[in-house]
Every structure is written in structure tokens, then in C-alpha cells.
Amino acid sequence: MYSDEKNYGLSWLHKQLSLEKAKEPVVANLVLNREKSVFPVNNNLFIEGDNLDALRLLKQDYQSGIKLVYFDPPYNTGKQFAFNDNYQISSSQYLAYLNELNPVRIDTFAKNRIESGEKHTQWLNMIYPRLIHARDLLTKDGLILFSIDESEKSNLQIICNEVFGENNFVGSFIWVNRSIPNDSAHFFATTHEYILMYAKNKELVKFKGEEKDLSSYAKPDCDCNGDWIADNPTAASGNKNSRFPIKNPFTGEEYFPPSGRYWAFSKNRVGEWTKSGKLVFPKEVGKRFLLKKYKSELKSRRKPISSIINDIPTSKGTKELKSLYPEGLPFKYPKPTDLLVKLFGQLSDDGDYILDLFAGSASSVHAIFKLNEKENTNRNFICVQNNEPTVEGSDAYAMGFRRLCDLSRDRIIRSGKLYSEVKSGFSYLKVEFKE
């Protein structure tokens, strides 16, 4: 029975049924198809079938064994590509569902809530049980990554808070995926998507960071202490002891930090650093002294990764797919492999398993091949794609791909051939129900 008198959270029609669906026992097997497998096989798996069934079956051997689960689900935009991205139902259908529960539709305050259900209900019922099972597959330091746009982002974040706990929300990347179009009808262009991150235990998650750009470090004066750059000698915080005069030993000129600033070092350091050459004083009046920062003094050569990714547009993924398929473009808006290399590289290591539940154009597997060759590692993939028919009239259909799983498999094979040093074989499994 629908009720507003519940704990804080997101409610929708048949949410409880969706939860019960997650608890249903497994009634299928994963059956090896040797003809569709690519030898020599290793730990990589391609699974044809519904990803909810696949999740239930994977728990038998991979419970708490997957480092990363990647969700790139249909965004529920209401459009059709090579696949159906429309989980929306008509007003009459949705009201028929509600009438079964005898809802009280009274005024405009209730109207928007009810009519929003037309768009979101089926999508939420699809994603909810998959989140629950995916969480159980994660290692204790594992994460789930979600590619999503505005269509379902707010709903997804609320139900992820419920499944993982809001305290395990790691953060989100804003992926700037396109430039502003010139012909925007309303003079407003959405040029980004999101990548949400939830952990099984946020306290155990650590990013690797990115390499700092050290190209500006040099040794123009043959300093025996090594390469250096000029550093700011002042700081934004301090106390009265951090505001003292520094005397130029050549000109007698005294220096003070600007108003509101403080020296970034103690008075005792001045003599020591002048002797070592870390502080360099000019021999002309009116010029400021120089504070050297040596490369050898860096505590780390890595910096935190930014939450904004703005140098990997969707067009890069399209070009990659075109290079693999000169005969046509079987999938629109494929994720660029560089985007996934960036994410997977930060959050996984050699020997880890990465699970992609909505394989689609198999960009994730292509990215794993690229990452393994780049870092000389052997990350393993498990990807799942159902046998949904491609949309008649789509480029994928015209190219001869009748099922999405056939397209995914073909992309894996083609991209695997680009990386001779990478083990790109896989076992092809199919979800088959018991009689």
C-alpha cells in the first residue's frame, strides 16, 4: 500500500516487489559456449543474458571478489539507439497501476508526484535489485561506478544512498563530454554527464592521483641541489612571529611580506637557506629575493585527481569505434576508452576483476586491454550483455548485428587484436534456465 509515512528515502510504485525480486533464488546456470569463446581463454568472461540473472549466478563464485563494478545503464532518455532507451510508460498505463492501489489524487501538489512516476517507475524497478546484488560482489575495498546523465541522476543517487549508505558516497566526476553546439534552440546546452562513485567501505578507498607536471623544474645555475622552480615565500596564514624583516646582504634592503600575508618559513631559516643557496638575493636595489623549491623536496610526485574531466569528449570514443568499423558506426555515443582507462587505472590494480553489467559497445573491455598494456598488468574483465535485438533501421542492424550481445562480442574481438601483448581471450557463457 502506498504511504507517505515512511522513513526518509525514495518511494515508487512496486518498490517492494523490486526488492522481493532481488531475493528470488537463482534458477539458471551459466553454460559455456565453446564456439563463441576466444582461445586461449583465461579469467575473462563474457556473459550473454539478463544482468540480474548473471549477478545472482556470479555470486556463487565471485562474492566479495570484484574490485570494480561499472554501470553504464540506459539513461532513460525516451529515445532509441541501437538499443531501447525508453523506460517511460503512458499516463493511462501509469494511472491504471495507481488505481489498483486506490490512490487519492487530490490537487496539483500531488499531480507532479504522480505524473513523474510515468517516467521513472520502470527504470527504478530495473536498477534497484541490480544495485543490491552488485554491492554483494564487491571486495571490501571495492567500488561501483555509474555513468549517468540528468534523466535519472537524482533518483540514482538517492537509492544508492539507501543501498550503500550515504557515508559510502565517494564523490562524482563531472565529465564534460561535448562542446557547445552552435544551433541550440533555447540557448542552453548540456555539455556534461556524471560518474557517481559508491564504495562498499569508503574508508578503504584511495585514489592513486595523477603525475605532477615537473617540466618547469630546471637547473639554470648549476645548483648542486638539483632542479628547482621559484616558490612563493609567503603564506595566507600565520602570526606576528611570521612577519619579520629579511635583510638583503648585498644592498641592505629589508623585505616584509605583503599586507595580510606572512613568511612561509621561520626567522631561523633565513641564515641557513642564504648559506645553502635556497634563498637568492639580488645585487640591485628594488628587486625581490628568490626562494627555490627543489624537485627533491617534493613529498609526492603525484597530485589529487580532479573531479572535472574536460579533455576526453564523446567524439573521441566515436573516432575509436569508426577506426574499428570502417564499414559503419554500429553504436552511437560510445564511451571513450581514455575515460575508462582514467577511472579504472585510479581504482584497480593488477589481478583485479572489473565487472561491466551493461556492456553495450564494450568500451570497458577495450579500455581494460589498453590499460593492461600501458601498465603491464593483467586486470580481468567480466561483462554482461543481454540478447536484446538491435533496433531495426539502426546502423548496427544495417551492419548485420541482430543482437546487442553479438555487437559487444565483436568489439571485444576487434579491439583485442590491437594489443598483441595483452591476453584478450575469454570464455563465452550464456544464462540458461533450468527446466
Short mmCIF file of C-alpha atoms in Angstrom, two decimals:
data_model
loop_
_atom_site.label_atom_id
_atom_site.label_comp_id
_atom_site.label_asym_id
_atom_site.label_seq_id
_atom_site.Cartn_x
_atom_site.Cartn_y
_atom_site.Cartn_z
CA MET A 1 0.00 0.00 0.00
CA TYR A 2 1.36 3.42 -0.94
CA SER A 3 2.07 5.60 2.06
CA ASP A 4 3.92 8.84 2.65
CA GLU A 5 4.50 7.85 6.28
CA LYS A 6 7.81 6.06 5.77
CA ASN A 7 11.40 6.64 6.67
CA TYR A 8 13.39 9.18 4.67
CA GLY A 9 14.06 7.85 1.18
CA LEU A 10 12.68 7.45 -2.30
CA SER A 11 9.38 5.65 -2.84
CA TRP A 12 7.90 4.49 -6.11
CA LEU A 13 5.32 2.05 -7.34
CA HIS A 14 6.25 -1.62 -6.80
CA LYS A 15 9.48 -0.82 -4.99
CA GLN A 16 8.76 -3.61 -2.52
CA LEU A 17 8.17 -6.04 -5.38
CA SER A 18 11.50 -4.96 -6.84
CA LEU A 19 13.16 -5.73 -3.52
CA GLU A 20 11.49 -9.14 -3.39
CA LYS A 21 12.74 -9.79 -6.91
CA ALA A 22 16.27 -9.25 -5.70
CA LYS A 23 15.73 -12.01 -3.12
CA GLU A 24 14.48 -14.59 -5.63
CA PRO A 25 16.62 -17.75 -5.76
CA VAL A 26 18.74 -18.48 -8.79
CA VAL A 27 17.00 -20.79 -11.29
CA ALA A 28 19.57 -20.77 -14.08
CA ASN A 29 23.09 -21.86 -14.95
CA LEU A 30 25.99 -20.30 -16.80
CA VAL A 31 26.68 -22.58 -19.76
CA LEU A 32 29.92 -22.39 -21.74
CA ASN A 33 29.66 -21.81 -25.47
CA ARG A 34 32.99 -23.01 -26.84
CA GLU A 35 32.27 -21.81 -30.38
CA LYS A 36 31.83 -18.21 -29.25
CA SER A 37 34.70 -18.27 -26.76
CA VAL A 38 38.03 -16.84 -27.86
CA PHE A 39 41.03 -19.03 -27.12
CA PRO A 40 43.29 -19.20 -25.31
CA VAL A 41 40.75 -18.40 -22.61
CA ASN A 42 41.81 -17.00 -19.23
CA ASN A 43 39.91 -15.39 -16.36
CA ASN A 44 37.90 -13.11 -18.66
CA LEU A 45 34.19 -13.82 -19.05
CA PHE A 46 31.55 -12.64 -21.49
CA ILE A 47 28.02 -13.46 -20.33
CA GLU A 48 25.01 -13.41 -22.62
CA GLY A 49 21.82 -12.89 -20.69
CA ASP A 50 19.92 -10.65 -18.33
CA ASN A 51 22.38 -9.00 -15.97
CA LEU A 52 20.16 -9.59 -12.93
CA ASP A 53 20.31 -13.33 -13.56
CA ALA A 54 24.04 -13.03 -14.21
CA LEU A 55 24.55 -11.20 -10.91
CA ARG A 56 22.78 -13.95 -8.98
CA LEU A 57 24.92 -16.60 -10.66
CA LEU A 58 28.18 -14.70 -10.26
CA LYS A 59 27.66 -14.55 -6.50
CA GLN A 60 28.32 -18.29 -6.35
CA ASP A 61 31.99 -17.81 -7.30
CA TYR A 62 32.70 -14.08 -7.06
CA GLN A 63 31.01 -12.91 -3.86
CA SER A 64 33.26 -10.21 -2.36
CA GLY A 65 35.67 -10.76 -5.25
CA ILE A 66 35.03 -7.89 -7.69
CA LYS A 67 37.10 -4.72 -7.28
CA LEU A 68 35.08 -2.50 -9.63
CA VAL A 69 31.55 -2.77 -10.94
CA TYR A 70 30.81 -0.41 -13.80
CA PHE A 71 27.22 0.58 -14.54
CA ASP A 72 26.57 2.29 -17.86
CA PRO A 73 22.82 1.63 -17.97
CA PRO A 74 20.25 3.05 -20.37
CA TYR A 75 19.81 6.67 -19.30
CA ASN A 76 16.02 6.57 -19.80
CA THR A 77 16.07 9.45 -22.27
CA GLY A 78 12.99 8.16 -24.07
CA LYS A 79 14.96 7.64 -27.29
CA GLN A 80 16.03 4.65 -29.33
CA PHE A 81 19.57 3.97 -30.46
CA ALA A 82 20.86 0.50 -31.36
CA PHE A 83 19.04 -0.32 -28.11
CA ASN A 84 15.84 0.88 -26.49
CA ASP A 85 16.43 3.72 -24.03
CA ASN A 86 12.78 4.29 -23.16
CA TYR A 87 11.51 3.04 -19.81
CA GLN A 88 8.64 5.51 -19.79
CA ILE A 89 5.01 4.46 -19.92
CA SER A 90 1.87 6.33 -20.89
CA SER A 91 -0.24 8.33 -18.46
CA SER A 92 -3.15 5.95 -18.86
CA GLN A 93 -0.97 2.92 -18.10
CA TYR A 94 0.51 4.53 -15.04
CA LEU A 95 -2.82 5.71 -13.68
CA ALA A 96 -4.15 2.19 -14.16
CA TYR A 97 -1.32 0.95 -11.93
CA LEU A 98 -2.16 3.57 -9.34
CA ASN A 99 -5.87 2.85 -9.44
CA GLU A 100 -5.11 -0.69 -8.27
CA LEU A 101 -3.99 0.91 -5.02
CA ASN A 102 -6.88 3.40 -4.86
CA PRO A 103 -4.69 6.48 -4.63
CA VAL A 104 -6.16 9.80 -3.64
CA ARG A 105 -5.28 12.17 -6.43
CA ILE A 106 -6.50 15.43 -4.99
CA ASP A 107 -4.73 18.54 -6.25
CA THR A 108 -1.83 19.94 -8.18
CA PHE A 109 0.56 19.24 -5.31
CA ALA A 110 0.04 15.52 -5.84
CA LYS A 111 -0.17 15.71 -9.62
CA ASN A 112 3.53 16.21 -10.32
CA ARG A 113 4.48 13.41 -7.98
CA ILE A 114 2.09 11.02 -9.69
CA GLU A 115 2.92 12.00 -13.22
CA SER A 116 6.68 11.82 -12.60
CA GLY A 117 6.12 8.14 -11.94
CA GLU A 118 5.22 7.67 -15.59
CA LYS A 119 8.83 8.34 -16.49
CA HIS A 120 10.83 6.85 -13.63
CA THR A 121 8.99 3.82 -12.19
CA GLN A 122 10.09 1.13 -14.62
CA TRP A 123 13.68 2.35 -14.67
CA LEU A 124 13.88 2.33 -10.88
CA ASN A 125 12.40 -1.16 -10.67
CA MET A 126 15.03 -2.29 -13.16
CA ILE A 127 18.05 -0.76 -11.44
CA TYR A 128 17.18 -1.34 -7.76
CA PRO A 129 17.67 -5.14 -7.46
CA ARG A 130 20.83 -4.93 -9.57
CA LEU A 131 22.36 -2.45 -7.14
CA ILE A 132 21.68 -4.79 -4.24
CA HIS A 133 23.36 -7.78 -5.86
CA ALA A 134 26.25 -5.73 -7.25
CA ARG A 135 27.10 -4.48 -3.78
CA ASP A 136 27.47 -8.05 -2.52
CA LEU A 137 30.01 -8.81 -5.25
CA LEU A 138 32.40 -6.04 -4.21
CA THR A 139 35.63 -6.67 -2.38
CA LYS A 140 35.86 -4.91 0.98
CA ASP A 141 37.69 -2.03 -0.74
CA GLY A 142 35.62 -2.21 -3.93
CA LEU A 143 33.60 0.48 -5.68
CA ILE A 144 30.73 0.87 -8.08
CA LEU A 145 30.95 3.49 -10.84
CA PHE A 146 27.81 4.80 -12.57
CA SER A 147 27.72 6.69 -15.82
CA ILE A 148 24.51 8.72 -15.86
CA ASP A 149 23.01 11.99 -17.05
CA GLU A 150 20.33 14.29 -15.67
CA SER A 151 17.46 11.95 -16.63
CA GLU A 152 17.92 9.67 -13.61
CA LYS A 153 20.92 11.07 -11.74
CA SER A 154 18.98 12.42 -8.76
CA ASN A 155 16.95 9.23 -8.35
CA LEU A 156 20.01 7.03 -8.72
CA GLN A 157 21.87 8.90 -6.01
CA ILE A 158 19.02 8.57 -3.54
CA ILE A 159 18.61 4.82 -4.00
CA CYS A 160 22.40 4.33 -3.90
CA ASN A 161 22.38 6.13 -0.56
CA GLU A 162 19.83 3.57 0.57
CA VAL A 163 21.74 0.53 -0.72
CA PHE A 164 25.31 1.60 0.14
CA GLY A 165 24.75 4.21 2.83
CA GLU A 166 25.25 7.91 2.20
CA ASN A 167 28.51 7.70 4.14
CA ASN A 168 29.88 5.47 1.36
CA PHE A 169 29.30 8.03 -1.37
CA VAL A 170 32.85 8.67 -2.59
CA GLY A 171 32.01 11.52 -4.94
CA SER A 172 31.17 12.22 -8.55
CA PHE A 173 33.07 13.18 -11.64
CA ILE A 174 31.62 15.78 -13.95
CA TRP A 175 32.53 14.57 -17.40
CA VAL A 176 32.47 17.36 -19.99
CA ASN A 177 31.62 15.19 -22.96
CA ARG A 178 30.93 17.64 -25.75
CA SER A 179 31.41 21.20 -26.92
CA ILE A 180 28.54 23.69 -27.04
CA PRO A 181 26.52 23.21 -30.23
CA ASN A 182 26.09 26.23 -32.48
CA ASP A 183 22.39 25.68 -33.15
CA SER A 184 20.97 25.38 -29.63
CA ALA A 185 17.27 26.21 -29.94
CA HIS A 186 16.92 27.52 -26.39
CA PHE A 187 20.47 28.89 -25.99
CA PHE A 188 21.17 26.33 -23.28
CA ALA A 189 23.37 23.33 -23.98
CA THR A 190 24.02 20.39 -21.66
CA THR A 191 27.66 19.51 -22.21
CA HIS A 192 28.30 17.09 -19.38
CA GLU A 193 27.38 13.79 -17.77
CA TYR A 194 28.20 12.33 -14.36
CA ILE A 195 30.14 9.40 -13.00
CA LEU A 196 28.93 8.59 -9.48
CA MET A 197 31.11 6.52 -7.15
CA TYR A 198 29.92 4.43 -4.21
CA ALA A 199 32.12 2.19 -2.09
CA LYS A 200 31.46 -0.85 0.00
CA ASN A 201 33.59 0.88 2.62
CA LYS A 202 34.67 4.42 1.79
CA GLU A 203 37.39 4.37 4.44
CA LEU A 204 39.29 1.77 2.43
CA VAL A 205 39.20 3.68 -0.87
CA LYS A 206 42.25 5.55 -2.06
CA PHE A 207 42.85 7.10 -5.45
CA LYS A 208 46.29 6.89 -6.99
CA GLY A 209 46.30 10.50 -8.11
CA GLU A 210 47.92 11.90 -11.24
CA GLU A 211 51.52 12.64 -12.11
CA LYS A 212 52.51 16.23 -11.42
CA ASP A 213 53.86 18.23 -14.33
CA LEU A 214 57.51 18.70 -13.39
CA SER A 215 58.63 20.05 -16.76
CA SER A 216 59.15 23.55 -15.35
CA TYR A 217 61.83 22.35 -12.91
CA ALA A 218 65.32 23.15 -14.17
CA LYS A 219 68.87 23.90 -13.02
CA PRO A 220 69.92 27.06 -14.89
CA ASP A 221 72.54 27.98 -12.28
CA CYS A 222 74.12 24.52 -11.92
CA ASP A 223 72.78 24.26 -8.36
CA CYS A 224 74.22 21.13 -6.78
CA ASN A 225 70.90 20.54 -5.02
CA GLY A 226 69.24 19.73 -8.32
CA ASP A 227 66.36 21.06 -10.40
CA TRP A 228 64.20 23.81 -8.90
CA ILE A 229 61.44 26.33 -9.54
CA ALA A 230 60.82 29.72 -7.92
CA ASP A 231 58.47 29.35 -4.96
CA ASN A 232 56.16 31.83 -3.24
CA PRO A 233 57.89 32.83 0.03
CA THR A 234 54.64 33.98 1.65
CA ALA A 235 51.60 32.21 3.11
CA ALA A 236 47.98 33.20 3.70
CA SER A 237 48.07 32.29 7.39
CA GLY A 238 50.48 32.83 10.24
CA ASN A 239 51.04 35.00 13.34
CA LYS A 240 53.05 38.03 14.38
CA ASN A 241 56.21 35.90 14.58
CA SER A 242 55.81 35.19 10.87
CA ARG A 243 56.10 38.88 9.99
CA PHE A 244 59.75 39.87 10.38
CA PRO A 245 62.22 41.81 8.21
CA ILE A 246 64.56 39.94 5.88
CA LYS A 247 67.73 41.90 5.06
CA ASN A 248 69.43 41.71 1.67
CA PRO A 249 73.13 41.05 2.48
CA PHE A 250 74.24 42.88 -0.68
CA THR A 251 72.11 46.02 -0.71
CA GLY A 252 70.92 46.26 2.92
CA GLU A 253 67.30 46.47 1.68
CA GLU A 254 64.69 44.99 4.03
CA TYR A 255 61.78 42.87 2.83
CA PHE A 256 58.42 42.33 4.54
CA PRO A 257 55.55 40.12 3.42
CA PRO A 258 52.63 41.99 1.78
CA SER A 259 49.76 43.15 3.98
CA GLY A 260 47.67 40.20 5.13
CA ARG A 261 50.41 37.69 4.23
CA TYR A 262 53.14 36.00 6.30
CA TRP A 263 56.53 34.47 5.59
CA ALA A 264 56.13 30.77 4.85
CA PHE A 265 59.23 29.93 6.93
CA SER A 266 60.69 30.83 10.31
CA LYS A 267 63.28 33.55 11.00
CA ASN A 268 65.85 30.87 11.84
CA ARG A 269 65.69 29.52 8.28
CA VAL A 270 66.90 32.75 6.66
CA GLY A 271 70.58 32.40 7.53
CA GLU A 272 70.63 28.67 6.83
CA TRP A 273 68.95 28.99 3.45
CA THR A 274 71.02 32.00 2.42
CA LYS A 275 74.18 29.94 3.02
CA SER A 276 72.86 26.88 1.16
CA GLY A 277 71.63 28.94 -1.80
CA LYS A 278 67.95 28.17 -1.32
CA LEU A 279 67.41 31.91 -0.76
CA VAL A 280 68.96 34.01 -3.53
CA PHE A 281 69.31 37.76 -3.04
CA PRO A 282 69.68 40.28 -5.87
CA LYS A 283 72.57 42.69 -6.01
CA GLU A 284 70.36 45.51 -7.22
CA VAL A 285 68.01 47.62 -5.09
CA GLY A 286 64.31 47.26 -5.78
CA LYS A 287 64.33 43.60 -6.77
CA ARG A 288 62.81 40.82 -4.68
CA PHE A 289 64.74 37.84 -3.37
CA LEU A 290 64.17 34.35 -4.78
CA LEU A 291 63.07 31.25 -2.86
CA LYS A 292 63.93 27.98 -4.55
CA LYS A 293 61.73 24.88 -4.35
CA TYR A 294 63.72 21.78 -5.24
CA LYS A 295 62.27 18.78 -7.02
CA SER A 296 63.95 16.61 -4.41
CA GLU A 297 61.85 18.30 -1.70
CA LEU A 298 58.53 17.15 -3.15
CA LYS A 299 56.70 14.89 -0.72
CA SER A 300 54.98 13.24 -3.65
CA ARG A 301 55.23 13.40 -7.40
CA ARG A 302 51.52 12.83 -7.68
CA LYS A 303 48.59 15.18 -7.18
CA PRO A 304 44.89 14.57 -6.44
CA ILE A 305 42.75 13.76 -9.44
CA SER A 306 40.28 16.50 -10.35
CA SER A 307 36.55 15.81 -10.17
CA ILE A 308 36.12 17.57 -13.53
CA ILE A 309 37.17 15.67 -16.67
CA ASN A 310 37.17 18.06 -19.60
CA ASP A 311 39.71 16.71 -22.06
CA ILE A 312 38.06 13.46 -23.22
CA PRO A 313 34.98 14.22 -25.37
CA THR A 314 32.49 11.63 -26.60
CA SER A 315 33.75 12.31 -30.11
CA LYS A 316 36.97 10.55 -29.15
CA GLY A 317 35.01 7.36 -28.48
CA THR A 318 33.19 7.74 -31.79
CA LYS A 319 36.51 8.04 -33.65
CA GLU A 320 37.78 4.90 -31.91
CA LEU A 321 34.73 2.93 -32.95
CA LYS A 322 34.97 4.22 -36.52
CA SER A 323 38.57 3.05 -36.70
CA LEU A 324 37.44 -0.44 -35.68
CA TYR A 325 34.42 -0.38 -38.00
CA PRO A 326 35.33 1.42 -41.22
CA GLU A 327 32.18 -0.06 -42.75
CA GLY A 328 29.88 1.94 -40.45
CA LEU A 329 29.17 3.09 -36.90
CA PRO A 330 27.26 0.33 -35.03
CA PHE A 331 26.79 2.22 -31.77
CA LYS A 332 26.12 5.89 -31.08
CA TYR A 333 27.88 7.79 -28.30
CA PRO A 334 30.29 5.03 -27.17
CA LYS A 335 32.32 5.88 -24.08
CA PRO A 336 35.90 6.88 -24.96
CA THR A 337 38.37 4.28 -23.74
CA ASP A 338 40.61 7.04 -22.35
CA LEU A 339 37.82 8.00 -19.95
CA LEU A 340 37.55 4.44 -18.64
CA VAL A 341 41.32 3.96 -18.56
CA LYS A 342 41.49 7.04 -16.34
CA LEU A 343 38.84 5.67 -13.95
CA PHE A 344 39.90 2.03 -13.91
CA GLY A 345 43.56 2.97 -13.58
CA GLN A 346 42.87 5.06 -10.49
CA LEU A 347 40.83 2.44 -8.68
CA SER A 348 42.10 -1.01 -9.66
CA ASP A 349 45.34 -2.98 -9.76
CA ASP A 350 46.99 -5.96 -11.38
CA GLY A 351 44.86 -9.09 -10.99
CA ASP A 352 41.66 -7.23 -10.07
CA TYR A 353 38.30 -8.07 -11.60
CA ILE A 354 36.25 -5.37 -13.31
CA LEU A 355 32.59 -6.15 -13.98
CA ASP A 356 30.60 -4.27 -16.64
CA LEU A 357 26.89 -5.05 -16.35
CA PHE A 358 25.74 -3.17 -19.46
CA ALA A 359 28.47 -4.00 -21.95
CA GLY A 360 26.87 -2.24 -24.95
CA SER A 361 29.67 -1.32 -27.33
CA ALA A 362 32.21 -2.98 -24.97
CA SER A 363 34.26 0.19 -24.50
CA SER A 364 35.07 -1.02 -20.98
CA VAL A 365 36.81 -4.17 -22.22
CA HIS A 366 38.69 -2.21 -24.88
CA ALA A 367 39.83 0.14 -22.09
CA ILE A 368 41.00 -2.77 -19.93
CA PHE A 369 43.10 -4.09 -22.81
CA LYS A 370 44.62 -0.64 -23.28
CA LEU A 371 45.26 -0.21 -19.54
CA ASN A 372 46.85 -3.66 -19.19
CA GLU A 373 49.28 -2.94 -22.00
CA LYS A 374 50.05 0.55 -20.69
CA GLU A 375 50.84 -0.64 -17.14
CA ASN A 376 51.95 -4.21 -17.97
CA THR A 377 49.18 -5.61 -15.77
CA ASN A 378 46.56 -8.32 -16.07
CA ARG A 379 43.26 -6.86 -14.93
CA ASN A 380 40.40 -9.26 -15.66
CA PHE A 381 37.03 -8.42 -17.15
CA ILE A 382 33.57 -9.85 -16.74
CA CYS A 383 30.99 -8.22 -18.94
CA VAL A 384 27.31 -8.91 -19.38
CA GLN A 385 25.04 -8.10 -22.29
CA ASN A 386 21.54 -9.39 -22.93
CA ASN A 387 20.39 -10.71 -26.29
CA GLU A 388 18.11 -7.72 -26.89
CA PRO A 389 17.55 -7.27 -30.61
CA THR A 390 19.09 -4.24 -32.23
CA VAL A 391 16.59 -1.68 -33.38
CA GLU A 392 15.54 -2.22 -36.98
CA GLY A 393 16.72 0.71 -39.03
CA SER A 394 19.71 1.41 -36.78
CA ASP A 395 23.25 1.35 -38.16
CA ALA A 396 24.01 -1.74 -36.08
CA TYR A 397 21.10 -3.56 -37.69
CA ALA A 398 22.18 -2.46 -41.16
CA MET A 399 25.69 -3.79 -40.45
CA GLY A 400 24.29 -7.23 -39.74
CA PHE A 401 24.21 -7.18 -35.94
CA ARG A 402 20.84 -8.57 -34.92
CA ARG A 403 21.53 -8.74 -31.17
CA LEU A 404 23.40 -6.41 -28.85
CA CYS A 405 25.42 -9.29 -27.40
CA ASP A 406 26.76 -10.05 -30.89
CA LEU A 407 27.90 -6.45 -31.26
CA SER A 408 29.58 -6.46 -27.83
CA ARG A 409 31.45 -9.69 -28.56
CA ASP A 410 32.61 -8.45 -31.94
CA ARG A 411 34.00 -5.21 -30.44
CA ILE A 412 35.95 -7.22 -27.87
CA ILE A 413 37.49 -9.40 -30.56
CA ARG A 414 38.40 -6.47 -32.80
CA SER A 415 39.88 -4.35 -30.00
CA GLY A 416 41.77 -7.33 -28.56
CA LYS A 417 43.70 -7.65 -31.82
CA LEU A 418 45.13 -4.15 -31.27
CA TYR A 419 47.08 -5.26 -28.20
CA SER A 420 49.33 -8.16 -29.00
CA GLU A 421 50.86 -8.26 -25.53
CA VAL A 422 47.52 -8.49 -23.78
CA LYS A 423 45.65 -11.69 -23.03
CA SER A 424 42.38 -10.93 -24.80
CA GLY A 425 40.82 -14.38 -24.80
CA PHE A 426 37.59 -15.00 -22.91
CA SER A 427 35.03 -17.66 -22.09
CA TYR A 428 31.61 -17.03 -23.59
CA LEU A 429 28.88 -18.03 -21.16
CA LYS A 430 25.15 -17.97 -21.58
CA VAL A 431 22.47 -17.76 -18.91
CA GLU A 432 20.29 -20.82 -19.42
CA PHE A 433 17.29 -21.56 -17.21
CA LYS A 434 16.79 -24.92 -15.58
CA GLU A 435 13.85 -26.99 -16.79
#
